[in-house]
XYZ file of N, CA and C in Angstrom:
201
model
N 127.473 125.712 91.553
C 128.485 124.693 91.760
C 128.053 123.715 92.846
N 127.653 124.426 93.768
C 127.320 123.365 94.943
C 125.443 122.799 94.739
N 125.048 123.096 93.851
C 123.853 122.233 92.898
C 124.491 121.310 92.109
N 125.482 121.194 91.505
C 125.852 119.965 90.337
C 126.371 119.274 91.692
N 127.152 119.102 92.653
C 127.455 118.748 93.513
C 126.845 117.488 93.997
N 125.526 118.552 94.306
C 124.892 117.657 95.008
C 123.886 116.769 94.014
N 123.808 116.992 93.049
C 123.404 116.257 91.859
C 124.216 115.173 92.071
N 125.457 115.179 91.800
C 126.396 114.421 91.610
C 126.538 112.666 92.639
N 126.171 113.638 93.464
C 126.108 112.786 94.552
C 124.417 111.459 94.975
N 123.625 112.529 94.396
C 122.339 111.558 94.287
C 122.984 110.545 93.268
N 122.810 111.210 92.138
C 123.358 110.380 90.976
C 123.843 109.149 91.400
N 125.334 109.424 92.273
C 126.326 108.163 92.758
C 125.503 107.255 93.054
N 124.717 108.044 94.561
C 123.891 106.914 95.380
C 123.285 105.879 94.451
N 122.704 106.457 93.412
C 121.748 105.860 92.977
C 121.743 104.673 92.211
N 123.597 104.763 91.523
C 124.169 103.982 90.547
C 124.411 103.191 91.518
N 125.062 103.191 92.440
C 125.661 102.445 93.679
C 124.260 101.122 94.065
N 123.454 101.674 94.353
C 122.015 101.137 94.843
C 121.324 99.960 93.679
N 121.540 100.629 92.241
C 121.014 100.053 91.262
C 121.576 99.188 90.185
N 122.882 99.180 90.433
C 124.004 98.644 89.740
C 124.184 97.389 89.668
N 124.678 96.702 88.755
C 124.538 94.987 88.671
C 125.586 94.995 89.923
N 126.849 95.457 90.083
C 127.435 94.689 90.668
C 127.037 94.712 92.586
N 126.332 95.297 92.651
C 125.150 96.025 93.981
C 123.868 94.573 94.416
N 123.588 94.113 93.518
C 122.971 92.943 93.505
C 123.430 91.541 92.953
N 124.699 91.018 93.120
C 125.196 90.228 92.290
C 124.695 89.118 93.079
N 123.969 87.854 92.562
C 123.857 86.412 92.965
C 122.675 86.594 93.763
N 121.822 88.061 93.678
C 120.578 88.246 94.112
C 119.030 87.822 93.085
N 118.095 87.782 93.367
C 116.976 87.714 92.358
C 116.149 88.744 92.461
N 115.647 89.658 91.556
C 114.785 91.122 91.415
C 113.769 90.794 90.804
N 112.668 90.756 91.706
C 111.445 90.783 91.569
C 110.637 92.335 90.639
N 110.109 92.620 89.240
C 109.437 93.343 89.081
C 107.844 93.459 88.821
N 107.013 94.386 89.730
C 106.319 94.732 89.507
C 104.965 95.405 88.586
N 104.207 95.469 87.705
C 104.035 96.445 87.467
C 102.261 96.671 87.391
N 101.622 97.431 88.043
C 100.324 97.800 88.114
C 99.408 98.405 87.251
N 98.444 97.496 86.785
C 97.720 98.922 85.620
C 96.095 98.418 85.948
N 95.076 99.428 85.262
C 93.999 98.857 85.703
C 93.658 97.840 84.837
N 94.388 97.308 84.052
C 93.804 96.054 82.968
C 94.303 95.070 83.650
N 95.558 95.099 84.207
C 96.101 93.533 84.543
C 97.603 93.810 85.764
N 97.985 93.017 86.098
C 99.291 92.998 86.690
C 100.018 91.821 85.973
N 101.242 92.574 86.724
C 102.799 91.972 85.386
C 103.991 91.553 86.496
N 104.237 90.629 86.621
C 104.977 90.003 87.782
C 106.383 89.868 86.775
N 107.524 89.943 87.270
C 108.588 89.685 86.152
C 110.132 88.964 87.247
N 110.259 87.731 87.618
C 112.064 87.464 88.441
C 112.514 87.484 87.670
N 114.102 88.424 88.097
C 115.243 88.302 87.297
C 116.182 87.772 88.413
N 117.168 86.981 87.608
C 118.409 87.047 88.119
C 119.555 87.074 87.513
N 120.926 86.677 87.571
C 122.206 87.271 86.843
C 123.021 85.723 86.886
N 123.829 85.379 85.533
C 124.216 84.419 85.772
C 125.566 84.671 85.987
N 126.691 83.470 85.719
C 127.966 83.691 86.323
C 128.951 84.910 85.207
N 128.159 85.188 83.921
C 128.888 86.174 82.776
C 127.809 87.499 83.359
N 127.691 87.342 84.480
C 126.549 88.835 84.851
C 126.177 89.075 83.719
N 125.071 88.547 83.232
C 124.030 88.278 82.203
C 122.237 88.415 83.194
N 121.325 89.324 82.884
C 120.644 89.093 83.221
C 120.085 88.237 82.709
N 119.131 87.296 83.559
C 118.282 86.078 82.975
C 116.474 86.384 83.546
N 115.998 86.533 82.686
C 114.249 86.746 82.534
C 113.877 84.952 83.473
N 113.996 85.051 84.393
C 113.717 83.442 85.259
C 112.092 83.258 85.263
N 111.088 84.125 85.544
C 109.572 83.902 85.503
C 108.924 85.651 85.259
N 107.600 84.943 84.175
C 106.829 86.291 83.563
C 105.589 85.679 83.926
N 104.249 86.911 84.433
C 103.662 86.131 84.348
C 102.142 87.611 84.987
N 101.388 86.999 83.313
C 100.374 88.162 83.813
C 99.102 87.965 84.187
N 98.091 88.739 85.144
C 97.273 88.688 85.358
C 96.228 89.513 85.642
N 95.120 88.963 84.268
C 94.184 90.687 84.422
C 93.465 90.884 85.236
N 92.648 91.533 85.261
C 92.599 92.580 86.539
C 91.047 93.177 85.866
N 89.596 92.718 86.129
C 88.782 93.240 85.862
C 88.344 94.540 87.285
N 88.201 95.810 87.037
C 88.297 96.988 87.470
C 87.583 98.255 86.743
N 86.726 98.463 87.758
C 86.208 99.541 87.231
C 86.758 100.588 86.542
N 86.378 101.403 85.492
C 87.219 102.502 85.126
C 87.576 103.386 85.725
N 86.844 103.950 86.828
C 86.943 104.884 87.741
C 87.661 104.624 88.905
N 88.210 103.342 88.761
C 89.160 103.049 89.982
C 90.538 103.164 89.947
């Protein structure tokens, strides 16, 4: 009982932290790393809290295999 608990409670945090209405009228920058290329992605939210894809944008990444 006091394991779902505390489940429960990460959980919250986490919705709380990650939640549209947690970032509203903010812009979220994503990341993402691979050894072929990088992937840059802004979002932001319009006034129907709609996310909006604002800039994409990739760039490869020559890298050894072993790196």
């Amino acid at each position: 009982m006091k394991k779902n608990k505390y489940t429960q409670n990460i959980q919250r945090f986490f919705k709380a932290k990650l939640g549209k209405s947690s970032i509203a009228g903010e812009e979220i920058v994503g990341v993402e790393l691979t050894s072929n290329e990088i992937r840059l992605a802004q979002l932001s939210t319009n006034k129907s809290n709609q996310w909006i894809l604002e800039k994409f944008y990739i760039h490869p990444v020559d890298l050894p295999a072993d790196s």
